[in-house]
mmCIF file of C-alpha atoms and ligand atoms in Angstrom:
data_model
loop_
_atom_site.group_PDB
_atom_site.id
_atom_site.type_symbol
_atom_site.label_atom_id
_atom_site.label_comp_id
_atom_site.label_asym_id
_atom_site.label_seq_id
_atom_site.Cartn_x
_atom_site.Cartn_y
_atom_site.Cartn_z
ATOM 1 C CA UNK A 1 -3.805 24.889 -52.970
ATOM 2 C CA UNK A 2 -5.265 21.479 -52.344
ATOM 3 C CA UNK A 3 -3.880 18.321 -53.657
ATOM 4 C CA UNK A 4 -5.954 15.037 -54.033
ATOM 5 C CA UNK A 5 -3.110 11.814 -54.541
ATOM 6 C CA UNK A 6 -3.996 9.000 -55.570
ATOM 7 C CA UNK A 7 -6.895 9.306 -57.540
ATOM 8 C CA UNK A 8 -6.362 6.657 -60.238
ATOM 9 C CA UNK A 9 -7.605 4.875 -57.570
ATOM 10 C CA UNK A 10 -11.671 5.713 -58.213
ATOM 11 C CA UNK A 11 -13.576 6.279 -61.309
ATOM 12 C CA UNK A 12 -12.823 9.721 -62.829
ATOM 13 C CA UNK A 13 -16.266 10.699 -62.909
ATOM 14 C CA UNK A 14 -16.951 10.404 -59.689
ATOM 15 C CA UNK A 15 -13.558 11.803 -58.117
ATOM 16 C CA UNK A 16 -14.964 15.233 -60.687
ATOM 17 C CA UNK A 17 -17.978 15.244 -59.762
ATOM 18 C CA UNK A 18 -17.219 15.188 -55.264
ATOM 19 C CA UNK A 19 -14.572 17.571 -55.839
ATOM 20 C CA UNK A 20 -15.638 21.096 -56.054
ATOM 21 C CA UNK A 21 -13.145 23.461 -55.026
ATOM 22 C CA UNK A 22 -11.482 25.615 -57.987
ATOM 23 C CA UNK A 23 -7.843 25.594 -56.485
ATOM 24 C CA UNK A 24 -7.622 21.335 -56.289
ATOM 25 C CA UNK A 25 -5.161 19.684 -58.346
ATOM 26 C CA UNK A 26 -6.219 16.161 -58.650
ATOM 27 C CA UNK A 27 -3.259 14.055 -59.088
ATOM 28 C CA UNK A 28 -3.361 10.098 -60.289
ATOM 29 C CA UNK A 29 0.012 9.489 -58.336
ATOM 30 C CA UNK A 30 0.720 8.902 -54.836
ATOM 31 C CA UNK A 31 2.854 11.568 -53.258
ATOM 32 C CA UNK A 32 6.049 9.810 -51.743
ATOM 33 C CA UNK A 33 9.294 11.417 -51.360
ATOM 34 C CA UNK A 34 10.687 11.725 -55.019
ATOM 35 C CA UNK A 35 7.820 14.224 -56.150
ATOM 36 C CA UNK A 36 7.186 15.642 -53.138
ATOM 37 C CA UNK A 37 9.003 18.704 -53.502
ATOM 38 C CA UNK A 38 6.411 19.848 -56.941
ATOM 39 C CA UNK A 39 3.917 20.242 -54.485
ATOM 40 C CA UNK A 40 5.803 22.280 -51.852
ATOM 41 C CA UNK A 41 3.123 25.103 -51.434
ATOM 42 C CA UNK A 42 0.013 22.809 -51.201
ATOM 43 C CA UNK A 43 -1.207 23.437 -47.079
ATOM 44 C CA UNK A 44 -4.461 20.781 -47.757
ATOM 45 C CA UNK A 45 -3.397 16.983 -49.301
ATOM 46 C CA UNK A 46 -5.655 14.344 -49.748
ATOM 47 C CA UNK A 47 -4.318 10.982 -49.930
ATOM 48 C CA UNK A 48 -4.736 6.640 -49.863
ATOM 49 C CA UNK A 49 -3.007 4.473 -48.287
ATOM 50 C CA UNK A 50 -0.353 4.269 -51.370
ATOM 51 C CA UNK A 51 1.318 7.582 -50.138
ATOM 52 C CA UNK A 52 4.061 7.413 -47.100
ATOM 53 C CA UNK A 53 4.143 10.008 -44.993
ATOM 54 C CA UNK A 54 7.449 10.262 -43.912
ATOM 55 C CA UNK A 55 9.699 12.811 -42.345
ATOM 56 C CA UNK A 56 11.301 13.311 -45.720
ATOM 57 C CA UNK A 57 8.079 14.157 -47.464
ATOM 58 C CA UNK A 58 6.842 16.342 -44.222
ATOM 59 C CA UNK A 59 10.080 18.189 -44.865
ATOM 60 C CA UNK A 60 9.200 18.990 -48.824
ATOM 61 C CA UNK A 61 5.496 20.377 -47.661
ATOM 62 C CA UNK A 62 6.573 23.149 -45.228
ATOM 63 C CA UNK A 63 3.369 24.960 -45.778
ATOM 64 C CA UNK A 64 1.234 21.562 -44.919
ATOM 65 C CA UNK A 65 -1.358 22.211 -42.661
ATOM 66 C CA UNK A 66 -3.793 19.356 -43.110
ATOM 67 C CA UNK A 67 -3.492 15.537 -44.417
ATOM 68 C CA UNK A 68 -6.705 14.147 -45.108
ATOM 69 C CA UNK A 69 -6.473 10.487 -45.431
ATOM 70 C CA UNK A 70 -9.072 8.554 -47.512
ATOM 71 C CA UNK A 71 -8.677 5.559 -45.466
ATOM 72 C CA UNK A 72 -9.342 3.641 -41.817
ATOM 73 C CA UNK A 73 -5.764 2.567 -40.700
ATOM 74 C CA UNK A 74 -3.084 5.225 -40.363
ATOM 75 C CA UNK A 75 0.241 2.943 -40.845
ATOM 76 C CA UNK A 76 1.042 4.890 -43.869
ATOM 77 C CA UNK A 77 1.435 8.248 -42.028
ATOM 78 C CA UNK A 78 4.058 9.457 -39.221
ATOM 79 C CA UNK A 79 1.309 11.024 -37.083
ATOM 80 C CA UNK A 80 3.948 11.452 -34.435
ATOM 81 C CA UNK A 81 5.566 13.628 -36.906
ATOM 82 C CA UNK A 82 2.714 15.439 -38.144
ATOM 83 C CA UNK A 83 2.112 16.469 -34.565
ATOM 84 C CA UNK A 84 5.262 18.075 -33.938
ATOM 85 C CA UNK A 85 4.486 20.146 -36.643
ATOM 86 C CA UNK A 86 1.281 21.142 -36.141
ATOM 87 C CA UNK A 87 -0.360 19.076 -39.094
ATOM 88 C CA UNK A 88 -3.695 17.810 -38.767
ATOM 89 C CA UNK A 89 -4.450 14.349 -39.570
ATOM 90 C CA UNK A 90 -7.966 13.081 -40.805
ATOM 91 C CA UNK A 91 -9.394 9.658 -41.465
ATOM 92 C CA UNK A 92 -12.763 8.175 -42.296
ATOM 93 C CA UNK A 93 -13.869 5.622 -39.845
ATOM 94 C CA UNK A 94 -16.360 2.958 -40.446
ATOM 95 C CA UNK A 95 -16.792 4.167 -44.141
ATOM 96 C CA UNK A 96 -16.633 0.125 -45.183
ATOM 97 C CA UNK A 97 -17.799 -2.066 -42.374
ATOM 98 C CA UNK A 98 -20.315 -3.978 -44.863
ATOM 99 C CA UNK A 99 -18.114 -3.757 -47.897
ATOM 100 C CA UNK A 100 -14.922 -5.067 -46.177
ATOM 101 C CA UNK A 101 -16.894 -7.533 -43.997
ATOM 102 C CA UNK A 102 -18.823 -8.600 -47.232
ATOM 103 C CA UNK A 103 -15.379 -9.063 -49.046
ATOM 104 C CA UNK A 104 -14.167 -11.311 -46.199
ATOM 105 C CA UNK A 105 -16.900 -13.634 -46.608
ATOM 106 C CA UNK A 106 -16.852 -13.082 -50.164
ATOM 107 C CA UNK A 107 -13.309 -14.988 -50.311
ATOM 108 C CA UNK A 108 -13.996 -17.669 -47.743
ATOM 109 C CA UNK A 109 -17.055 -18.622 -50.009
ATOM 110 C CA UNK A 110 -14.749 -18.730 -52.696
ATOM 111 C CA UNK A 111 -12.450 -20.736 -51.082
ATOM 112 C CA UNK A 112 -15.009 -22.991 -49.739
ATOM 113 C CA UNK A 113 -17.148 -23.740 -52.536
ATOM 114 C CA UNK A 114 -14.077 -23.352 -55.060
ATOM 115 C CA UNK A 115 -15.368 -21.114 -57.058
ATOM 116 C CA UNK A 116 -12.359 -19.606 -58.408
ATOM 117 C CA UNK A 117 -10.800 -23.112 -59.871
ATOM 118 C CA UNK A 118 -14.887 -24.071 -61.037
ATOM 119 C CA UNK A 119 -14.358 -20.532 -62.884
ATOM 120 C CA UNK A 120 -10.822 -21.645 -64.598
ATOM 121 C CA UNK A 121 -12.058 -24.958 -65.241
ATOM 122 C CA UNK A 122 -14.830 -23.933 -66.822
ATOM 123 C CA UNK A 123 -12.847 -21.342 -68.851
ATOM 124 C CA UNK A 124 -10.583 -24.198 -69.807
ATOM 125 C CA UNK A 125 -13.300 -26.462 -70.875
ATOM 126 C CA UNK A 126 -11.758 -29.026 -68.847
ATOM 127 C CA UNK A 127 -13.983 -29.809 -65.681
ATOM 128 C CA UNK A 128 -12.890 -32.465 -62.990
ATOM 129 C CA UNK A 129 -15.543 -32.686 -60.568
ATOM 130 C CA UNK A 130 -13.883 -34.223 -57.655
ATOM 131 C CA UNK A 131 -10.855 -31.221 -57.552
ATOM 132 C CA UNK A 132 -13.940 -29.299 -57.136
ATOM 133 C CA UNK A 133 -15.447 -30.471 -54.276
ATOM 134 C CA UNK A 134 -15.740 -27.840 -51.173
ATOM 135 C CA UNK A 135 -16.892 -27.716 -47.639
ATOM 136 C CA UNK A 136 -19.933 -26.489 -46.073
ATOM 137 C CA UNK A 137 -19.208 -23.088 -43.658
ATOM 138 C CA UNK A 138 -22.512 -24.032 -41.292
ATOM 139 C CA UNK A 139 -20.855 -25.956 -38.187
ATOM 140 C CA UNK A 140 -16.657 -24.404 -39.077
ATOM 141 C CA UNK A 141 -15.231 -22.115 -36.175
ATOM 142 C CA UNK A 142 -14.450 -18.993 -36.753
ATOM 143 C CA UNK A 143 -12.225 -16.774 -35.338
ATOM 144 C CA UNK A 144 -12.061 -13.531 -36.079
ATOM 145 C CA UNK A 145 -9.089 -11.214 -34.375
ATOM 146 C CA UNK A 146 -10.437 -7.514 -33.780
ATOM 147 C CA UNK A 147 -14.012 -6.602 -33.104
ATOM 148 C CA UNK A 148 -14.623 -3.407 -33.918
ATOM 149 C CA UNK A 149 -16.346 -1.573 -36.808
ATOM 150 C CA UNK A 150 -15.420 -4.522 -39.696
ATOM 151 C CA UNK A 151 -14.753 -7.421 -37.296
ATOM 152 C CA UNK A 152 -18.179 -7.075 -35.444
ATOM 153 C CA UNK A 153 -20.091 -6.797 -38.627
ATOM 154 C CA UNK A 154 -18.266 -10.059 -39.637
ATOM 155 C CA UNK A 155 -19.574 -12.292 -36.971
ATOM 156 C CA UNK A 156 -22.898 -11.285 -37.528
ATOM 157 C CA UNK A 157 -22.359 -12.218 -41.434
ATOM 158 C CA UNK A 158 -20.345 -15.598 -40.070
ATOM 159 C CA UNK A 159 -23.292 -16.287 -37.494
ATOM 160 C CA UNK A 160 -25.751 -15.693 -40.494
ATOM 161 C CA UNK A 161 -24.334 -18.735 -42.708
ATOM 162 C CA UNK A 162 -24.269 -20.850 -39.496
ATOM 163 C CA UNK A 163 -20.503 -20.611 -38.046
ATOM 164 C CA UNK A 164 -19.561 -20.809 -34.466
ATOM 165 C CA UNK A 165 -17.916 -17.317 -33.710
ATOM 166 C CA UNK A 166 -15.021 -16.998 -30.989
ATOM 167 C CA UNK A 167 -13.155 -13.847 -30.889
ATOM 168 C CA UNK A 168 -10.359 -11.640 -29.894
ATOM 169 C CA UNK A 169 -9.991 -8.059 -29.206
ATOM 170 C CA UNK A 170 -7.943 -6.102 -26.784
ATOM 171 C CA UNK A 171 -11.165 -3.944 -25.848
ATOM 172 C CA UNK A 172 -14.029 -6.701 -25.292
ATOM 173 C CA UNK A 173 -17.333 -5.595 -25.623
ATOM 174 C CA UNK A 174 -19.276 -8.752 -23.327
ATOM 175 C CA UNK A 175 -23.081 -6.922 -24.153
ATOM 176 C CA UNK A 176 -22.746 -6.703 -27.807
ATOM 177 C CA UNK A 177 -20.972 -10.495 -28.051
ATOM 178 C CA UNK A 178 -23.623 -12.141 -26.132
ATOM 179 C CA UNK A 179 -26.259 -10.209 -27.959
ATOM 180 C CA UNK A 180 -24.415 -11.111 -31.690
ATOM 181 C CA UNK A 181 -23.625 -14.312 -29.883
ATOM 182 C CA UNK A 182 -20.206 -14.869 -29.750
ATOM 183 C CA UNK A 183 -17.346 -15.586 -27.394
ATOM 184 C CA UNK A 184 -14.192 -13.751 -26.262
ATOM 185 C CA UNK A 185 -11.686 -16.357 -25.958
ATOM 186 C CA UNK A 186 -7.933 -16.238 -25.072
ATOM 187 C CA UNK A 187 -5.822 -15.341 -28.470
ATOM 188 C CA UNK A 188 -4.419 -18.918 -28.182
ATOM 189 C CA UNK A 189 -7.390 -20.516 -27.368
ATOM 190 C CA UNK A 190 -8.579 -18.692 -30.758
ATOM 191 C CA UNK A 191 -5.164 -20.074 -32.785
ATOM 192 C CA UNK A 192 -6.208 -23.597 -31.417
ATOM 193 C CA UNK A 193 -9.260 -23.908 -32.016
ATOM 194 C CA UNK A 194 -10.727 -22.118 -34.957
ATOM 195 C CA UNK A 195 -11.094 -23.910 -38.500
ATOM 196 C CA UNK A 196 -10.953 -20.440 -40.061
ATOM 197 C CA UNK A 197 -9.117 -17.288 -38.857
ATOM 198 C CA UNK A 198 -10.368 -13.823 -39.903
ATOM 199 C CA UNK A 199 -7.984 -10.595 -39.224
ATOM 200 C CA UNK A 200 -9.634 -7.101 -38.335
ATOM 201 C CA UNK A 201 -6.904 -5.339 -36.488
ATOM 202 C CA UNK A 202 -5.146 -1.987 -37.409
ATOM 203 C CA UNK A 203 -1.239 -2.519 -37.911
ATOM 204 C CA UNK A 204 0.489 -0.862 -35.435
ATOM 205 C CA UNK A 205 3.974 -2.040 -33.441
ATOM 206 C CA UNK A 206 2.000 -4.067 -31.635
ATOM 207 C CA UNK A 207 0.524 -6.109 -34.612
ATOM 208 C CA UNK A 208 3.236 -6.399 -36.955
ATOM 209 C CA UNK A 209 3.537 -10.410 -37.376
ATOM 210 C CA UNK A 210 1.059 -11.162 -35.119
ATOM 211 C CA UNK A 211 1.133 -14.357 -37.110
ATOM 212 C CA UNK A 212 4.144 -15.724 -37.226
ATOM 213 C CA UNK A 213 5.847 -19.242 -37.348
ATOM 214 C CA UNK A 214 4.816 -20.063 -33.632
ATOM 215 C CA UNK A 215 1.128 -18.906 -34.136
ATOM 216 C CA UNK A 216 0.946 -20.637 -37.472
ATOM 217 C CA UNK A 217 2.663 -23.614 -35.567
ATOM 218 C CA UNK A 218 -0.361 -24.311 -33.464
ATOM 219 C CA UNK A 219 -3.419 -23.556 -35.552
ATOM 220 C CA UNK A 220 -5.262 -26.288 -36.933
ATOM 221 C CA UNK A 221 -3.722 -28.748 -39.782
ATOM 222 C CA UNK A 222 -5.268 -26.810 -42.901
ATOM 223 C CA UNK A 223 -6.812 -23.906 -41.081
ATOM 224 C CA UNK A 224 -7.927 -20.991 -43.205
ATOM 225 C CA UNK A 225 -6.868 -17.499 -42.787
ATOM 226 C CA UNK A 226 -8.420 -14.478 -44.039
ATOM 227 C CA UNK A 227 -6.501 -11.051 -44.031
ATOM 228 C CA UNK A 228 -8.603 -7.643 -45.537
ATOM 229 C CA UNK A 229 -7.179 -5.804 -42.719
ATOM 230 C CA UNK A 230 -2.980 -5.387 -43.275
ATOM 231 C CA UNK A 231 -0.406 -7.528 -44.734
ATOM 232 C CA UNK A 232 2.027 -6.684 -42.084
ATOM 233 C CA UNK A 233 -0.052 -8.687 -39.513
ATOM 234 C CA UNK A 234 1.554 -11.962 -41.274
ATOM 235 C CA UNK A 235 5.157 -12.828 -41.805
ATOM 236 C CA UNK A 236 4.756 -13.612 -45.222
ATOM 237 C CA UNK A 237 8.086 -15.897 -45.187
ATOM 238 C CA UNK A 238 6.171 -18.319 -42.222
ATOM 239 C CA UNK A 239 3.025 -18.425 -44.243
ATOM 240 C CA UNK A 240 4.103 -19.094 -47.515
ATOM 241 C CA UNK A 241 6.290 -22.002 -45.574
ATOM 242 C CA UNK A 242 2.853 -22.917 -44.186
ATOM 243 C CA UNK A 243 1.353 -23.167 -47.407
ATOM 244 C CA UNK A 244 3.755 -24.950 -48.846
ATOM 245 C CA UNK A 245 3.570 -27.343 -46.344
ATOM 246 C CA UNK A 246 -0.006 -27.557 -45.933
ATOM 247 C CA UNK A 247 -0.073 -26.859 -42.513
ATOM 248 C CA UNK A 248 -2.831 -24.039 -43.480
ATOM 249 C CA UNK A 249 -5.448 -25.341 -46.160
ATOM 250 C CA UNK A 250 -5.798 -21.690 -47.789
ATOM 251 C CA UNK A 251 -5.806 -18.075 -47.752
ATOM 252 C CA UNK A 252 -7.841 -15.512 -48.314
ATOM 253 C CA UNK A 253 -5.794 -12.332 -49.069
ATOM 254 C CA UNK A 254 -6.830 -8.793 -49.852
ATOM 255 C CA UNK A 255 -3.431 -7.265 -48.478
ATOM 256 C CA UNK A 256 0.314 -7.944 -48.739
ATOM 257 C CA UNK A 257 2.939 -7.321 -47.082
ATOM 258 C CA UNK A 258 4.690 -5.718 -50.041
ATOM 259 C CA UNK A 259 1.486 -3.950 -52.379
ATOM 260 C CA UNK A 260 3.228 -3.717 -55.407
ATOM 261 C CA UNK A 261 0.798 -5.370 -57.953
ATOM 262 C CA UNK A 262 2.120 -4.575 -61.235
ATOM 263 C CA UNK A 263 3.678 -8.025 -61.279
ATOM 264 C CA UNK A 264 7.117 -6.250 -61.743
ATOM 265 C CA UNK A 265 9.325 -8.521 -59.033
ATOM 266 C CA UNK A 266 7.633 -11.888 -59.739
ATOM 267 C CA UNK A 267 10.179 -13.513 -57.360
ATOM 268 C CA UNK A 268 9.254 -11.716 -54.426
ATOM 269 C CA UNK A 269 7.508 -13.730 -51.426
ATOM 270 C CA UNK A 270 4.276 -11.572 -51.385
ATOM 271 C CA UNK A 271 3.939 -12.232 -55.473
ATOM 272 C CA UNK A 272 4.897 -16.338 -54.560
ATOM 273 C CA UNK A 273 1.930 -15.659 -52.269
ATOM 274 C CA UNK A 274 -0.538 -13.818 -54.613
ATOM 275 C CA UNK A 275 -0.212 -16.669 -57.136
ATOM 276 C CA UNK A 276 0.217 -19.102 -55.124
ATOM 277 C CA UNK A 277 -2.464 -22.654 -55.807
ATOM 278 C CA UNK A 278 -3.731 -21.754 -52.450
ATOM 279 C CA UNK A 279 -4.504 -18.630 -51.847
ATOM 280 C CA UNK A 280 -7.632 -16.452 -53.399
ATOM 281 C CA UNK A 281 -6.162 -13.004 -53.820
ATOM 282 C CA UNK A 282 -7.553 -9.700 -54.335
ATOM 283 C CA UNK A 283 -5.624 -6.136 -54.900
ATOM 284 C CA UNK A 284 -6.191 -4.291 -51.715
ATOM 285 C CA UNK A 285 -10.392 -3.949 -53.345
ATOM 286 C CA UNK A 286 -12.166 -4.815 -50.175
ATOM 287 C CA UNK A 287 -13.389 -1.098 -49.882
ATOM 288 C CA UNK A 288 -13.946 -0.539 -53.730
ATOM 289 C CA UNK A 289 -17.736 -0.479 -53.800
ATOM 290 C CA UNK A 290 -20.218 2.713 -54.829
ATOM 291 C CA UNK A 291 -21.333 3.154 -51.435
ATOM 292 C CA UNK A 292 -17.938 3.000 -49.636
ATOM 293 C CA UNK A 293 -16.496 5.549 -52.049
ATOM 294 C CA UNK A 294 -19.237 7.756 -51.649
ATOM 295 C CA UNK A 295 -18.810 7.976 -47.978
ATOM 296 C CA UNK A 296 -15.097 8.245 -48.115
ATOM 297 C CA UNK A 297 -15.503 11.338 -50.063
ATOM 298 C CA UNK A 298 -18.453 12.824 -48.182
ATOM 299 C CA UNK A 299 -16.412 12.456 -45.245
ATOM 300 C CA UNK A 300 -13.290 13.505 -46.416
ATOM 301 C CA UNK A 301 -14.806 17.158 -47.954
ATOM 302 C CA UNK A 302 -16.805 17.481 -44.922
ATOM 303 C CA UNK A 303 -13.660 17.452 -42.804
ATOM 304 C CA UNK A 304 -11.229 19.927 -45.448
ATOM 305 C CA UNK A 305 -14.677 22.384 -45.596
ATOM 306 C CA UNK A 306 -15.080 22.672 -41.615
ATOM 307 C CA UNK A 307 -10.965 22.848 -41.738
ATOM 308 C CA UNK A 308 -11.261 25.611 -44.154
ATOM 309 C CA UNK A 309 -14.311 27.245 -42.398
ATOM 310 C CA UNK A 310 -11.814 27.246 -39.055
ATOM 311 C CA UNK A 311 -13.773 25.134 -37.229
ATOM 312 C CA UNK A 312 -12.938 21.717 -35.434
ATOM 313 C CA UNK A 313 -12.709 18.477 -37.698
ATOM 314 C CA UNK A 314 -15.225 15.688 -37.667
ATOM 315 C CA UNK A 315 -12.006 12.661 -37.475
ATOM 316 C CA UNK A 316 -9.282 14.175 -36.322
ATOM 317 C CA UNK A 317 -7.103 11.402 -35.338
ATOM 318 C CA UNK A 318 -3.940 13.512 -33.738
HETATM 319 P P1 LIG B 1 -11.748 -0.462 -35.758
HETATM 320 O O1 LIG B 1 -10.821 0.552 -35.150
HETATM 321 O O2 LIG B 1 -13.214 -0.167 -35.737
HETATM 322 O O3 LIG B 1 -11.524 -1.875 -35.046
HETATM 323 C C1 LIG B 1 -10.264 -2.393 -34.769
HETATM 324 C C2 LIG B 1 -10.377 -3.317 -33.578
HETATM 325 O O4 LIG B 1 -9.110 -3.911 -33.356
HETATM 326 C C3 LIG B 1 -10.763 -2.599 -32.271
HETATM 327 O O5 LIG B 1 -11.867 -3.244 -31.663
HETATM 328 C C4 LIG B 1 -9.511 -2.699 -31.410
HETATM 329 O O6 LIG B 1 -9.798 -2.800 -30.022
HETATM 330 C C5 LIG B 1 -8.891 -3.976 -31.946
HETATM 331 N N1 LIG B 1 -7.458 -4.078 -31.695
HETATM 332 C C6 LIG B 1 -6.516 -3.120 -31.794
HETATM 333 N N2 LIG B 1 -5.318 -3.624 -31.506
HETATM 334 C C7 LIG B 1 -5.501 -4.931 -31.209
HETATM 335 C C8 LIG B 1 -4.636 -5.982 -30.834
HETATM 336 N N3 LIG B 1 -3.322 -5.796 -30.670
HETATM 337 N N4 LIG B 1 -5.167 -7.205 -30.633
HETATM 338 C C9 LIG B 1 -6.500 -7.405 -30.761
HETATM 339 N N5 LIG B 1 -7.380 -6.445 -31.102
HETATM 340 C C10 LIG B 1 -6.876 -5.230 -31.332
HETATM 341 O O7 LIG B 1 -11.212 -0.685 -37.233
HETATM 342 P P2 LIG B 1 -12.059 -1.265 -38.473
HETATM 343 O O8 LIG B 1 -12.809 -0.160 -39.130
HETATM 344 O O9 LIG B 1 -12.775 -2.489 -38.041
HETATM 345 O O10 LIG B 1 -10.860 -1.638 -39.470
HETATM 346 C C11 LIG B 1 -9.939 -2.659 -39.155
HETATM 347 C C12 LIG B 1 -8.786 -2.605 -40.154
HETATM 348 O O11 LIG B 1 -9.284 -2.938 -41.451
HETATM 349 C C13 LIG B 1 -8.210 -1.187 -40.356
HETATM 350 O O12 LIG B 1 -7.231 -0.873 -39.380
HETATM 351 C C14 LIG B 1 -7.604 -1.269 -41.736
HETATM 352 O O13 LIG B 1 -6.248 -1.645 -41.634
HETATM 353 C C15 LIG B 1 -8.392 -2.392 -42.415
HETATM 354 N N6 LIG B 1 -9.195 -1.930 -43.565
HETATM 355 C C16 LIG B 1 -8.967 -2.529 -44.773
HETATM 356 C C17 LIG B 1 -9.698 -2.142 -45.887
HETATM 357 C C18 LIG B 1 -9.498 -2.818 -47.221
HETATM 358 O O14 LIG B 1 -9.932 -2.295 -48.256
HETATM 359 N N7 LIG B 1 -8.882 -3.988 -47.267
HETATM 360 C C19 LIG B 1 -10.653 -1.110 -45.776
HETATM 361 C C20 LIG B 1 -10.867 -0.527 -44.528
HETATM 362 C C21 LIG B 1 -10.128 -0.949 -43.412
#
């Protein structure tokens, strides 16, 4: 049996119509520990980022044999786990570069040209021009933290609308900045001296909070930071301070550290975030377009057929 989590997450027609195999249970729920155990004979799961894969659930699914994740980053599974038991782990890499990248830029236009409170004013039939007025992106700094398949695609899209580009990554690739046109710069040097600061990084031990009070401390009075990439990269407690304080200008946020959108804990300091005056927010939708769902799934049945055909998998990540 093969079970496909999470699927309230695309449009029903289309989850139908890429599935084809007669045994697949398509399920609208993530699979976390509590249910777990109703799906203890499935050896194939497909799943988003919404379902944990913990020890506890590994030990429901005995029979699992492969986890194909619908997703880039892997933070929601315990691949050290999965190994010691023999489970294969899939992802699907570079299924979003222009969607994600166009998101990012999608919410520092908003931010910059104020669209969102233009939209609410408007709506409100109560327009004050001067709360509206923006700032122009050509001539702003950018610095965006991870080039690979998203980040690199967004400093050609910041280059394009006239930004200066300096950049971080712990694997530099010198050819493809100087023919982009960008700089690798110390990540200090990028705090310092960027106007806006974009994050394309996976979350991994080495991430968690990589902005935190001190980092936030020395950025720029009213810098902008945009996050599509993980929530756990910011400590949400420093940057709400910093918003509060207007030591950062505005956020751009498609993730959180706590992803629970249903507005069901509206005291909790990723929901103060989400609403807060400053911040443009989006649920976790930076991949959500036609063509990045149709390559997840293309991927993703590509891998579970060549898995089912015994053959090696296309994105084996363990
Ligand atoms: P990628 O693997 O192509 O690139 C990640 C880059 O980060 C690499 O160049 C790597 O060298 C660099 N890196 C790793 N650790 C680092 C560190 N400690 N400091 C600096 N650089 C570091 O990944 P990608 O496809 O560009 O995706 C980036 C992230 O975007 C994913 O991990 C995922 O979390 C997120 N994402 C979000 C959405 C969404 O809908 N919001 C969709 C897809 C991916």
């Amino acid at each position: 049996m093969k079970v496909f989590f999470d699927t309230r997450l695309m449009p029903e027609e289309t989850v139908k119509d890429k599935i084809n195999y007669n045994d697949a249970l398509l399920v609208k729920e993530s699979l976390n520990t509590n249910n777990a155990n109703e799906y203890k004979d499935t050896e194939i799961i497909c799943i988003n980022i919404f379902s944990r894969i913990n020890k506890e659930t590994l030990d429901k699914l005995p029979n699992l044999k492969l986890i194909a994740t619908m997703t880039t980053g892997l933070d929601h599974i315990n691949l050290e786990e999965c190994k010691n038991r023999n489970i294969i782990v899939t992802n699907v890499p570079s299924y979003s570069n222009e969607s994600v990248a166009e998101h990012t830029l999608a919410l520092l236009f908003t931010i910059s040209k104020r669209i969102h409170i233009c939209n609410q004013e408007m709506e409100n039939c109560n327009v004050n021009m001067p709360e509206l007025m923006g700032f122009e992106l050509k001539g702003k700094t950018i610095g965006i933290i991870g080039t690979g398949s998203i980040g690199l695609h967004m400093t050609k899209l910041s280059k394009g609308v006239g930004m200066k580009v300096i950049a971080f990554d712990i694997n530099k690739n010198e050819d493809v900045a100087e023919t982009v046109g960008f700089k690798y710069v110390e990540l200090e040097t990028l705090f310092k001296k960027s106007d806006i600061i974009s994050l394309h990084i996976p979350l991994n031990k080495h991430t968690k909070h990589l902005i935190n009070k001190e980092q936030l401390n020395i950025m720029k009075q009213e810098a902008i930071i945009l996050n599509t990439s993980r929530g756990e990269l910011i400590n949400s407690e420093a940057l709400l301070k910093a918003l509060n304080s207007g030591k950062i200008g505005f956020a751009g946020l498609d993730v959180f550290e706590n992803e629970d959108f249903s507005c069901a804990n509206p005291n909790s300091v990723s929901r103060k975030i989400m609403t807060h005056k400053k911040v443009v927010a989006t649920p976790h939708a930076a991949f959500n377009t036609i063509e990045a769902i149709n390559s997840l799934f293309d991927v993703t049945v590509k891998n579970i057929d060549l898995f089912l055909e015994g053959k090696d998998v296309e994105n084996r990540v363990n």
